PDB file of N, CA and C in Angstrom:
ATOM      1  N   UNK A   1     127.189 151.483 113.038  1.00 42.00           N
ATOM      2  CA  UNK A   1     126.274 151.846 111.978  1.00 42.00           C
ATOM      3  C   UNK A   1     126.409 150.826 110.850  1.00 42.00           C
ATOM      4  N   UNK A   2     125.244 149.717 111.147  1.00 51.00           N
ATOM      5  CA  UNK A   2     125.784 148.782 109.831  1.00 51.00           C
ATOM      6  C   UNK A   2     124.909 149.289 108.427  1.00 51.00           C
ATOM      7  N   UNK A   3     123.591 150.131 108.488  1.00 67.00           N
ATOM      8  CA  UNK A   3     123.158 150.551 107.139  1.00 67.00           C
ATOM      9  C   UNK A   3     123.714 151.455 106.508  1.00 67.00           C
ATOM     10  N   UNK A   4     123.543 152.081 105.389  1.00 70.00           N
ATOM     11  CA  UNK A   4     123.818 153.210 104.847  1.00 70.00           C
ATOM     12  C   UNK A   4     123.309 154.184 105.211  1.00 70.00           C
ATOM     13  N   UNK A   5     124.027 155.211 105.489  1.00 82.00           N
ATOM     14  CA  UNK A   5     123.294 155.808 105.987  1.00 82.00           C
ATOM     15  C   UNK A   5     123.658 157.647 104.852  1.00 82.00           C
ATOM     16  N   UNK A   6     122.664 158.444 104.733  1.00 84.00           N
ATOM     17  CA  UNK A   6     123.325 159.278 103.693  1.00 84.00           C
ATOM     18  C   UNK A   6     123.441 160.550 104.311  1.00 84.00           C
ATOM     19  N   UNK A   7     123.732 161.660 103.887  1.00 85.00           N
ATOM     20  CA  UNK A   7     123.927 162.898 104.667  1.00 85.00           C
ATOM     21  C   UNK A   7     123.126 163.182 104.531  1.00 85.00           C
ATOM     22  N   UNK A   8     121.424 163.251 103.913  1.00 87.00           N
ATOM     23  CA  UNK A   8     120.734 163.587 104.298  1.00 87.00           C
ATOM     24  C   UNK A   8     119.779 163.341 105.471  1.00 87.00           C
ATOM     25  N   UNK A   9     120.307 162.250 105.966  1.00 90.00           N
ATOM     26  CA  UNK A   9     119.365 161.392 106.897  1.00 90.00           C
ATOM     27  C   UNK A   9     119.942 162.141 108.200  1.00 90.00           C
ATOM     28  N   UNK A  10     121.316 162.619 108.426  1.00 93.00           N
ATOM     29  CA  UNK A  10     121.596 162.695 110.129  1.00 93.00           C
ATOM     30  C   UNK A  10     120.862 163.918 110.320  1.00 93.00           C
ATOM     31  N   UNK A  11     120.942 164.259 111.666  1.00 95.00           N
ATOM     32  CA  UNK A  11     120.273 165.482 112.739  1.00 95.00           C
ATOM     33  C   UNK A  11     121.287 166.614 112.003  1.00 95.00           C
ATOM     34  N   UNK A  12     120.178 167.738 112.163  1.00 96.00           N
ATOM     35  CA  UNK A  12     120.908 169.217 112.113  1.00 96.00           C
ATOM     36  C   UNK A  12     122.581 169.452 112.410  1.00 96.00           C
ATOM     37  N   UNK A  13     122.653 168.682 113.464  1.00 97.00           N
ATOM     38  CA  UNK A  13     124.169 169.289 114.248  1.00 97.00           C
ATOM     39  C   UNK A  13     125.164 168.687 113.288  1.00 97.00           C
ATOM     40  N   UNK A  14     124.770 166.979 113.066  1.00 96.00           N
ATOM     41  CA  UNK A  14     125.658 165.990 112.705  1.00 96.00           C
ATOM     42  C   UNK A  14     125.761 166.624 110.984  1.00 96.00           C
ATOM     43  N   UNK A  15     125.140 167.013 109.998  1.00 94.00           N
ATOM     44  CA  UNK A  15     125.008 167.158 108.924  1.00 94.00           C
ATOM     45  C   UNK A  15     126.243 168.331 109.007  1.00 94.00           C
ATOM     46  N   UNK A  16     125.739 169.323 109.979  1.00 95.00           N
ATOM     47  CA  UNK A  16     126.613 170.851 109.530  1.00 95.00           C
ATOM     48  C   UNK A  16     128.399 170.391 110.454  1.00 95.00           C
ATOM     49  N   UNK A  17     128.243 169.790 111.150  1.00 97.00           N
ATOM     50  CA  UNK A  17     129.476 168.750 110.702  1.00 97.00           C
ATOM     51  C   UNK A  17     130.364 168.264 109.711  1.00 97.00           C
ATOM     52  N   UNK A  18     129.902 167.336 109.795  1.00 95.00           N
ATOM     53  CA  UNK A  18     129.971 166.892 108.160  1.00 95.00           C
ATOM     54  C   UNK A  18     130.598 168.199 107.019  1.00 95.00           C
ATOM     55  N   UNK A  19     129.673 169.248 106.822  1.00 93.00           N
ATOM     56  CA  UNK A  19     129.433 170.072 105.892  1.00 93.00           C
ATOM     57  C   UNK A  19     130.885 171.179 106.540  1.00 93.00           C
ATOM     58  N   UNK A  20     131.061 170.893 107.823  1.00 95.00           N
ATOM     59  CA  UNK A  20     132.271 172.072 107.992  1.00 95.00           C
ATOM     60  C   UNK A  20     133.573 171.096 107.801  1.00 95.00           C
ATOM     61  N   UNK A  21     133.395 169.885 108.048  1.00 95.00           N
ATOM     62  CA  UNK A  21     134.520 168.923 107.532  1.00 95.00           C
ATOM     63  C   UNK A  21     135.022 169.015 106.245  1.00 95.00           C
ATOM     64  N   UNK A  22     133.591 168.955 105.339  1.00 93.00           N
ATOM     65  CA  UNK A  22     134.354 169.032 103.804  1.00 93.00           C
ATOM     66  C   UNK A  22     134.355 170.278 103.671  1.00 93.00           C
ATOM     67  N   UNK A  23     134.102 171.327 104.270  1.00 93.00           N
ATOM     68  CA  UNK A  23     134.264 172.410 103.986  1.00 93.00           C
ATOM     69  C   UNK A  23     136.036 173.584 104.241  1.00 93.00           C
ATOM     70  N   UNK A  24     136.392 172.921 105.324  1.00 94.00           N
ATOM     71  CA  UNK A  24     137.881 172.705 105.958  1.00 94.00           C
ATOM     72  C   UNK A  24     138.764 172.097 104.763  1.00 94.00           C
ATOM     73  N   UNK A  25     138.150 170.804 104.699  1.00 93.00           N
ATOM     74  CA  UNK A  25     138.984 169.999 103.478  1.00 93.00           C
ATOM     75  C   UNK A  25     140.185 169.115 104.429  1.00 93.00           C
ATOM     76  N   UNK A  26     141.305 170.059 104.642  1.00 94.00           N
ATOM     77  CA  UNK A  26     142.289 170.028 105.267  1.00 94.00           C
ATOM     78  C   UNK A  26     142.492 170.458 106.477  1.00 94.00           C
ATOM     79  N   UNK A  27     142.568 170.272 107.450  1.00 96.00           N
ATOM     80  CA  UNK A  27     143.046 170.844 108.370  1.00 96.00           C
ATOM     81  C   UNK A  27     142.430 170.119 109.730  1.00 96.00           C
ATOM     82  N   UNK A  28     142.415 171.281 110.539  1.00 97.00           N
ATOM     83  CA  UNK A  28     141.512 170.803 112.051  1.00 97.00           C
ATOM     84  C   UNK A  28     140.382 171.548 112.569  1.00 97.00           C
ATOM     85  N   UNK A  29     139.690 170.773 113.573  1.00 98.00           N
ATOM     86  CA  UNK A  29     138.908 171.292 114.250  1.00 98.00           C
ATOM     87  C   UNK A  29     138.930 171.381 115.606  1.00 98.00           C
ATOM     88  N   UNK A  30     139.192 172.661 116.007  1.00 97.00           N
ATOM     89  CA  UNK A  30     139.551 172.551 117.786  1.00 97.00           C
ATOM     90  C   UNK A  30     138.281 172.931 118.481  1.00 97.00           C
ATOM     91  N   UNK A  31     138.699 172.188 120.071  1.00 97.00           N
ATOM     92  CA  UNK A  31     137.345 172.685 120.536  1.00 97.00           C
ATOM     93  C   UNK A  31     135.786 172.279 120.424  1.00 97.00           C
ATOM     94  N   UNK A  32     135.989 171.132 120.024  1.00 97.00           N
ATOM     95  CA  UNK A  32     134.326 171.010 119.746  1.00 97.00           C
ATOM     96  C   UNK A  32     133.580 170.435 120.791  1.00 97.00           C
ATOM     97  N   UNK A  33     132.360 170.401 121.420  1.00 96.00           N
ATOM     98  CA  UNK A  33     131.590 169.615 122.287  1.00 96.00           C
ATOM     99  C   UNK A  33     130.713 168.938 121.890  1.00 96.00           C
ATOM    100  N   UNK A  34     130.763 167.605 122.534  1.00 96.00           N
ATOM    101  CA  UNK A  34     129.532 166.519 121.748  1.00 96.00           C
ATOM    102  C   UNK A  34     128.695 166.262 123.798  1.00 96.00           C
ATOM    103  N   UNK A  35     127.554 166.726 123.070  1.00 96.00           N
ATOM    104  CA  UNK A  35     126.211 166.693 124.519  1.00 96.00           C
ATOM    105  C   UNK A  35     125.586 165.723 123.531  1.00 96.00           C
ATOM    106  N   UNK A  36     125.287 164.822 124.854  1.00 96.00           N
ATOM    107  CA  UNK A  36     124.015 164.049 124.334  1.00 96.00           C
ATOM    108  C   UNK A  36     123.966 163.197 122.798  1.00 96.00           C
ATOM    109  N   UNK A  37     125.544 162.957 122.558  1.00 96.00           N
ATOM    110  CA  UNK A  37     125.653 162.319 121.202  1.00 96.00           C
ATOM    111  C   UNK A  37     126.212 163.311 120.066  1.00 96.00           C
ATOM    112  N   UNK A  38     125.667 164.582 120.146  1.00 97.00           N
ATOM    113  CA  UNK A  38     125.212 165.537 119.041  1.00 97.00           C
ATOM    114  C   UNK A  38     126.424 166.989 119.120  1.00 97.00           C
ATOM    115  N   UNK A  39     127.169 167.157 118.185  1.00 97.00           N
ATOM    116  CA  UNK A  39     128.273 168.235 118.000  1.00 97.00           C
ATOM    117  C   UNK A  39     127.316 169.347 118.664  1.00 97.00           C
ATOM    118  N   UNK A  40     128.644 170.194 119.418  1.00 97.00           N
ATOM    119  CA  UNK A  40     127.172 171.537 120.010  1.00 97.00           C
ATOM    120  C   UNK A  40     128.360 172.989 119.158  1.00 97.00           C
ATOM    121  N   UNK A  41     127.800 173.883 118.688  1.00 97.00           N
ATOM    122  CA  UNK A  41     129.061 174.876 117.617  1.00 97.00           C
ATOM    123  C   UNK A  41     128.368 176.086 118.909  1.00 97.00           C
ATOM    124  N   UNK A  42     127.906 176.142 120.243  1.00 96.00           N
ATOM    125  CA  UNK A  42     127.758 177.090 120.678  1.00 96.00           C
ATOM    126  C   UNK A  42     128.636 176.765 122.268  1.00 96.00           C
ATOM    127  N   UNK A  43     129.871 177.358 122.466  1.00 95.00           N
ATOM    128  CA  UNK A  43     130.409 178.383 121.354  1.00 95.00           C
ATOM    129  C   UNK A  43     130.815 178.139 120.186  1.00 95.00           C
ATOM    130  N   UNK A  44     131.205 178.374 119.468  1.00 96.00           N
ATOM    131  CA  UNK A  44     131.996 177.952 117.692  1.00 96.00           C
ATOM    132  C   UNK A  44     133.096 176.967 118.096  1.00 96.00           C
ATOM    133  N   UNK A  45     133.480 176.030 117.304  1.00 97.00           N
ATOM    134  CA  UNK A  45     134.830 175.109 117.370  1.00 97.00           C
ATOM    135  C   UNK A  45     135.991 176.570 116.800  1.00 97.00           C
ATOM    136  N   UNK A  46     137.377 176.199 117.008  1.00 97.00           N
ATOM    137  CA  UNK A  46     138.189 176.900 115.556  1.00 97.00           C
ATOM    138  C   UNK A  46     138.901 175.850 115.299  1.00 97.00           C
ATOM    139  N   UNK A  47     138.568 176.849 113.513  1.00 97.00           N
ATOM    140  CA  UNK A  47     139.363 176.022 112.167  1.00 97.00           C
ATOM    141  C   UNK A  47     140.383 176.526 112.207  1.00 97.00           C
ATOM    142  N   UNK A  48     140.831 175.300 111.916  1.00 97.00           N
ATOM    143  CA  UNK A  48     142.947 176.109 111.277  1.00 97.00           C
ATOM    144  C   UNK A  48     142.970 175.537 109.824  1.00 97.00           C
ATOM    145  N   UNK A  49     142.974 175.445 108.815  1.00 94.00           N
ATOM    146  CA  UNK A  49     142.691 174.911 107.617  1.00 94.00           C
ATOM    147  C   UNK A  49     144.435 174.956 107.407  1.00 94.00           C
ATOM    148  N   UNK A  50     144.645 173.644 106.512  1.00 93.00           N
ATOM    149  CA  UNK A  50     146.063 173.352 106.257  1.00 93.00           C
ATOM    150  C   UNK A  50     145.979 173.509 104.357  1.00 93.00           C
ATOM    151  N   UNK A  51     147.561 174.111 104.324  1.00 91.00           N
ATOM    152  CA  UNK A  51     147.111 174.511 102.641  1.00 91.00           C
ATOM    153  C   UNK A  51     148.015 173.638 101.530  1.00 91.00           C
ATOM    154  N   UNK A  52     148.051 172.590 100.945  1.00 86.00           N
ATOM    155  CA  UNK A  52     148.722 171.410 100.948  1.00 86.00           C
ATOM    156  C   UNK A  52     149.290 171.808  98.922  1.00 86.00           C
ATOM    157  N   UNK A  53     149.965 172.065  99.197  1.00 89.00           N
ATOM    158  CA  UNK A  53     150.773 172.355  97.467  1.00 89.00           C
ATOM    159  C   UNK A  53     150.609 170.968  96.595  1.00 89.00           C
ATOM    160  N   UNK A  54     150.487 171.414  95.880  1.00 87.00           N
ATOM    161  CA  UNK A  54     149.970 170.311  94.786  1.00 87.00           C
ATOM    162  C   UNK A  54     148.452 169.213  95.017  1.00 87.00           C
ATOM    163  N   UNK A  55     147.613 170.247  96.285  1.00 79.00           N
ATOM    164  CA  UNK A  55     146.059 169.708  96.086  1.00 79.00           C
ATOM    165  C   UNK A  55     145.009 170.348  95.969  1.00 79.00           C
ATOM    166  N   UNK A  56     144.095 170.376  95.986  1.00 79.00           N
ATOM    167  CA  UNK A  56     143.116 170.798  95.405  1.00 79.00           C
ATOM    168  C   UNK A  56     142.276 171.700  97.073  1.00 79.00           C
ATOM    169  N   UNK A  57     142.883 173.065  97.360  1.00 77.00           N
ATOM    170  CA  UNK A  57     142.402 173.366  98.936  1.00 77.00           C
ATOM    171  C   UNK A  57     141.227 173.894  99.189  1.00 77.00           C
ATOM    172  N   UNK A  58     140.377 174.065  98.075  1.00 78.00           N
ATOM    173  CA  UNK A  58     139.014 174.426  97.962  1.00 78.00           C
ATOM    174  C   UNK A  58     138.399 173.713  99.603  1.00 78.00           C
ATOM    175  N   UNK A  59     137.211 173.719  99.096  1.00 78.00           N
ATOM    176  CA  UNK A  59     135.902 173.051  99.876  1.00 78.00           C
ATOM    177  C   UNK A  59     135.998 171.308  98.844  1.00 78.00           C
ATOM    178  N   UNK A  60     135.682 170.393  99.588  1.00 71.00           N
ATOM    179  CA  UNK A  60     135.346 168.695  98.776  1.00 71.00           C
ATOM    180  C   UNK A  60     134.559 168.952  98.069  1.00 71.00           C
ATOM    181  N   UNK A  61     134.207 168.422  97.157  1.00 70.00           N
ATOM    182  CA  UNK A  61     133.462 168.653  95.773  1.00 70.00           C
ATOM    183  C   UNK A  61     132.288 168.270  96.398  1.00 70.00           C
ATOM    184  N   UNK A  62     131.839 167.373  97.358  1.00 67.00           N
ATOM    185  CA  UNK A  62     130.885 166.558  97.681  1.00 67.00           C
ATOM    186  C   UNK A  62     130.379 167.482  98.801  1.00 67.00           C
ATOM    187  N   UNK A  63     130.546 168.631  99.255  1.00 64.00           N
ATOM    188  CA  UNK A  63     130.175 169.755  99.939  1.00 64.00           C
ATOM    189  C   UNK A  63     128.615 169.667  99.692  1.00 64.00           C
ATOM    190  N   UNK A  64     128.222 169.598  98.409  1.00 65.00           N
ATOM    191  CA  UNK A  64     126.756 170.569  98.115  1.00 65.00           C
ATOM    192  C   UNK A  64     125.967 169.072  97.688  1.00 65.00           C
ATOM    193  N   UNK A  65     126.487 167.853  97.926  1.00 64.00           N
ATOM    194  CA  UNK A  65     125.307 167.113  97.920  1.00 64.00           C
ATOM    195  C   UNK A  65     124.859 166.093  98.962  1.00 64.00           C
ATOM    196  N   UNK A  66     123.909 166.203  99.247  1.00 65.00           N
ATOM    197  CA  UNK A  66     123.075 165.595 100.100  1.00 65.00           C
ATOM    198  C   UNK A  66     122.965 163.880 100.460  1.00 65.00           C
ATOM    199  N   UNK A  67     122.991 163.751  99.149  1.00 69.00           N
ATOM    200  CA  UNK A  67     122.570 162.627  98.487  1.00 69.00           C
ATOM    201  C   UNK A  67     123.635 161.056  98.837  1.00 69.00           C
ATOM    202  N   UNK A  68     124.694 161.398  99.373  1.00 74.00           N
ATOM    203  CA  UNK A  68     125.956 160.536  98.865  1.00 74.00           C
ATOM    204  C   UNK A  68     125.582 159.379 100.167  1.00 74.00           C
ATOM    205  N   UNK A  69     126.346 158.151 100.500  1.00 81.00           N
ATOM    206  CA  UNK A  69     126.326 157.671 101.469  1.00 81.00           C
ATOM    207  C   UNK A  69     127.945 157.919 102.364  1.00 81.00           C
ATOM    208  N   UNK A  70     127.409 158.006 103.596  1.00 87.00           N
ATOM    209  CA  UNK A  70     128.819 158.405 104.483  1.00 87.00           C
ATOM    210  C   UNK A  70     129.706 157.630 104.517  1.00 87.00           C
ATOM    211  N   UNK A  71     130.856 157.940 104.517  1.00 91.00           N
ATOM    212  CA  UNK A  71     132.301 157.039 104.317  1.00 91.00           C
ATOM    213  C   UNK A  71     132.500 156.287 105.278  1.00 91.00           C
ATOM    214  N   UNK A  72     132.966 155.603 105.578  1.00 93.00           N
ATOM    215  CA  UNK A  72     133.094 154.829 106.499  1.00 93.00           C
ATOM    216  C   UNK A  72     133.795 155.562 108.028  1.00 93.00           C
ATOM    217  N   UNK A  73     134.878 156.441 107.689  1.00 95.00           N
ATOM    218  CA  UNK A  73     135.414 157.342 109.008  1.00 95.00           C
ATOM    219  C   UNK A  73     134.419 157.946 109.745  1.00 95.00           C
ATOM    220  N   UNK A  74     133.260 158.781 108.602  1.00 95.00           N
ATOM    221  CA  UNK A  74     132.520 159.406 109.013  1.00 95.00           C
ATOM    222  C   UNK A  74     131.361 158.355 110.043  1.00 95.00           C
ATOM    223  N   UNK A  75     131.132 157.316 109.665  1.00 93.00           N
ATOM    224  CA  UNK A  75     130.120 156.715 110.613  1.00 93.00           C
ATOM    225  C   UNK A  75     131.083 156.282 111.863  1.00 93.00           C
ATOM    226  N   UNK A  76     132.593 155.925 111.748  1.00 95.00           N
ATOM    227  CA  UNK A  76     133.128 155.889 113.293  1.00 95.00           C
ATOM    228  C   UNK A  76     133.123 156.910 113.830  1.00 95.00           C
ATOM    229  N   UNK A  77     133.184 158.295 113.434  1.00 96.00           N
ATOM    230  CA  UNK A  77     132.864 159.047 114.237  1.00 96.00           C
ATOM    231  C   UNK A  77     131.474 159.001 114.988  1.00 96.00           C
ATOM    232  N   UNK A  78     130.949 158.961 114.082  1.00 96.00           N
ATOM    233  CA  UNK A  78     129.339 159.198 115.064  1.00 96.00           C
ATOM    234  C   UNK A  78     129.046 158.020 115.869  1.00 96.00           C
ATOM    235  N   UNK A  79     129.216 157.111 115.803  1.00 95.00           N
ATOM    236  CA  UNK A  79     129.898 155.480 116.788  1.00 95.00           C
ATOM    237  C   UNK A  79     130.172 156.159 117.507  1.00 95.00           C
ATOM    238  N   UNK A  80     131.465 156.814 118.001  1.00 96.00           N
ATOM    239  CA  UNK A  80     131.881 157.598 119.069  1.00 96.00           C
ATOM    240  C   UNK A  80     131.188 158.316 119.838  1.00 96.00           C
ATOM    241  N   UNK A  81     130.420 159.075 119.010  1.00 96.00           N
ATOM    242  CA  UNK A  81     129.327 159.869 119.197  1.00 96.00           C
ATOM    243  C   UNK A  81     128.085 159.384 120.457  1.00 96.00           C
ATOM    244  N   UNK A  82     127.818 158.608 119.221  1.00 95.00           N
ATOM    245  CA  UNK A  82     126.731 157.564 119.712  1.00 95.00           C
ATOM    246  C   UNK A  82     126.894 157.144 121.317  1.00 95.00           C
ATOM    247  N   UNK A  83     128.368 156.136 121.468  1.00 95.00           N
ATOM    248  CA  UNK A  83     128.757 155.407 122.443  1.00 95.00           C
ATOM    249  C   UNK A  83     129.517 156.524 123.316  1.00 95.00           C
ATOM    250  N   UNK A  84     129.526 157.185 123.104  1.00 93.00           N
ATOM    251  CA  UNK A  84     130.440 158.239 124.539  1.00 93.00           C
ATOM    252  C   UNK A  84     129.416 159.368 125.307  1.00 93.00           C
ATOM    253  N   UNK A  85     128.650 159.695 123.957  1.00 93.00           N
ATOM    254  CA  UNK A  85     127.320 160.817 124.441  1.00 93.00           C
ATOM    255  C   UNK A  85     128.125 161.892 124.699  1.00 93.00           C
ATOM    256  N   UNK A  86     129.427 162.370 125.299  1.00 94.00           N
ATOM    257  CA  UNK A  86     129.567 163.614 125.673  1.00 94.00           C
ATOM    258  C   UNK A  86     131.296 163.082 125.635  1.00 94.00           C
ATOM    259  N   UNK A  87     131.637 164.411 124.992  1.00 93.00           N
ATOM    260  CA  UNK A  87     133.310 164.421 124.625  1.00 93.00           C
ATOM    261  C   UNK A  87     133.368 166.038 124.096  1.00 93.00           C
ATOM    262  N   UNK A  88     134.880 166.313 124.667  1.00 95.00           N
ATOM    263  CA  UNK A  88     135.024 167.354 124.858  1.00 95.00           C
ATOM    264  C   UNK A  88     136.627 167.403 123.494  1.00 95.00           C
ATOM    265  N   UNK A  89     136.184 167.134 122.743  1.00 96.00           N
ATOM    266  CA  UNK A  89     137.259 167.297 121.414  1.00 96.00           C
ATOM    267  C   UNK A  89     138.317 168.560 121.470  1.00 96.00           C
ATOM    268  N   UNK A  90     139.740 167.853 121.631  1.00 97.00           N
ATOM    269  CA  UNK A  90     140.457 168.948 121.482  1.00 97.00           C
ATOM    270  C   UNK A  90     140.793 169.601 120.132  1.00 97.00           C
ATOM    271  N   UNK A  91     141.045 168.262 119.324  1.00 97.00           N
ATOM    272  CA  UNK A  91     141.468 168.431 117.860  1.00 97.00           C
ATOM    273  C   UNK A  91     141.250 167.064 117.185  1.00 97.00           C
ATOM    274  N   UNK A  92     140.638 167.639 116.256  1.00 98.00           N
ATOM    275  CA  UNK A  92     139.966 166.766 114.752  1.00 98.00           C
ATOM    276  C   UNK A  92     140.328 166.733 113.749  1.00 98.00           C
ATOM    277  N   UNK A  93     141.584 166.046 113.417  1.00 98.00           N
ATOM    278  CA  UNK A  93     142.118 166.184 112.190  1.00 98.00           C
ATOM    279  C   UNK A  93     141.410 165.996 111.074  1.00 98.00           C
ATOM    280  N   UNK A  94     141.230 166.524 110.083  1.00 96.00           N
ATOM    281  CA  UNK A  94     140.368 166.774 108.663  1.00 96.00           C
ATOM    282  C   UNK A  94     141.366 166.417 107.661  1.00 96.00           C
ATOM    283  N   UNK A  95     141.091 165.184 106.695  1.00 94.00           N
ATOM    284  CA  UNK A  95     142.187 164.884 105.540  1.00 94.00           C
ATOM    285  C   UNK A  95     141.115 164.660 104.297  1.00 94.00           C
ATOM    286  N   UNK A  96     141.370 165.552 103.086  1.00 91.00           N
ATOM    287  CA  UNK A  96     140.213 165.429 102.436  1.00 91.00           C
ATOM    288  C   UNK A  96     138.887 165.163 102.143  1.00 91.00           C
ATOM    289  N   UNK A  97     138.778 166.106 103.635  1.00 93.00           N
ATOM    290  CA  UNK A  97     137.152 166.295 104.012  1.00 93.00           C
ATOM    291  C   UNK A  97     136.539 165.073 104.976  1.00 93.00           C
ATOM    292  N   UNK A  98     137.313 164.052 105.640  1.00 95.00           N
ATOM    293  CA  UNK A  98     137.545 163.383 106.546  1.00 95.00           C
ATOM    294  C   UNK A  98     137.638 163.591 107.731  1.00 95.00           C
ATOM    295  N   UNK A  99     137.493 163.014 108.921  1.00 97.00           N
ATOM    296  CA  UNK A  99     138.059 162.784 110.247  1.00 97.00           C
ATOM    297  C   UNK A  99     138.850 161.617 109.718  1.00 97.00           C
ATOM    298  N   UNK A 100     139.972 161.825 110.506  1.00 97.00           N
ATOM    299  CA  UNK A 100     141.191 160.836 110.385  1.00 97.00           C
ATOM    300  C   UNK A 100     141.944 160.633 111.821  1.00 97.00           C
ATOM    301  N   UNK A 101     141.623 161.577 112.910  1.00 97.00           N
ATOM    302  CA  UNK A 101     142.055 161.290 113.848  1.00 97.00           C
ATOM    303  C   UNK A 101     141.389 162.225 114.983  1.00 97.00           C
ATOM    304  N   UNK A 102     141.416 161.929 116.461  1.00 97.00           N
ATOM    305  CA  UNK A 102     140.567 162.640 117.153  1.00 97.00           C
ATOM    306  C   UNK A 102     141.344 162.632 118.572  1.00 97.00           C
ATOM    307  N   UNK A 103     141.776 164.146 118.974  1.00 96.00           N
ATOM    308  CA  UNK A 103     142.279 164.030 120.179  1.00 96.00           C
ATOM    309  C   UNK A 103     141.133 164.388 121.785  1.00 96.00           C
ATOM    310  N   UNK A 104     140.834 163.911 122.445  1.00 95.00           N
ATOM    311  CA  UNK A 104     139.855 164.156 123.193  1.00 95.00           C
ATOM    312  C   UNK A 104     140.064 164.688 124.921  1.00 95.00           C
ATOM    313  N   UNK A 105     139.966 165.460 125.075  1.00 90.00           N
ATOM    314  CA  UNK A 105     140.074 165.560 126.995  1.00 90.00           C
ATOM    315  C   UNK A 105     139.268 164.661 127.460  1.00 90.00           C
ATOM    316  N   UNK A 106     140.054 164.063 128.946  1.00 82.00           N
ATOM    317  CA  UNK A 106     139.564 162.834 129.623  1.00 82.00           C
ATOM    318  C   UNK A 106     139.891 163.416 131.147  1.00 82.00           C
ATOM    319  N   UNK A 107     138.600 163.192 131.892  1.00 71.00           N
ATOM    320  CA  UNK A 107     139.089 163.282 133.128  1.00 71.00           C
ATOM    321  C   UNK A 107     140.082 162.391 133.688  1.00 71.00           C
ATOM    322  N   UNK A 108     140.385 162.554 135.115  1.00 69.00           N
ATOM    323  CA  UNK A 108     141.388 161.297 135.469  1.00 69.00           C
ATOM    324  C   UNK A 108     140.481 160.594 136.292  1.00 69.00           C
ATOM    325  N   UNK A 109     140.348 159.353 136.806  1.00 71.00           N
ATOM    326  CA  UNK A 109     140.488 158.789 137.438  1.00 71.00           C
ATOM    327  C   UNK A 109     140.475 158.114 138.532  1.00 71.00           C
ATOM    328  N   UNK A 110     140.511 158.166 139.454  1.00 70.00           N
ATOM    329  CA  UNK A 110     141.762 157.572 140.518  1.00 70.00           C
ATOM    330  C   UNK A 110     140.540 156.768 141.771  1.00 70.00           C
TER     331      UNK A 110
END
């Protein structure tokens, strides 16, 4: 993703993404399925939200606007997205409303 791209611009799925990321803040996301590029929440992922002493464990301030351009983590994710089409996410680490790391099931092989 070399333009800017803003949260208002992605698809339905990718936005409420996003929006459960900063909404987590902290923590993870287990379980998620990406069809066809695009997060699928049916069935639901689960949150485990992490509660970090001395930060701020709300929702990201940047929750309720639309407007911002995506961080840079956030467009490698959807890169991933993009280039894999279908991933079966075990766990999504969330660090101040971030992806910061992504564990994925892989078939084998042989």
């Amino acid at each position: 993703m070399t333009d800017v791209v803003t949260k208002a611009a992605l698809t339905p799925a990718r936005k409420r993404l996003v929006e459960l990321m900063q909404e987590v803040n902290y923590g993870r996301i287990k379980g998620l399925r990406v069809q066809n590029g695009e997060p699928v929440f049916d069935p639901p992922p689960t949150v485990l939200r992490l509660f970090l002493f001395g930060k701020d464990n709300g929702p990201n301030e940047s929750r309720g606007n639309d407007g911002f351009a995506l961080k840079k983590k956030v467009a490698e994710l959807f890169e991933v997205f993009d280039r894999e089409r279908s991933l079966s996410i075990q766990e999504l680490m969330i660090n101040n409303g971030l992806p910061v790391r992504m564990t994925v099931a892989d078939a084998v092989r042989v």
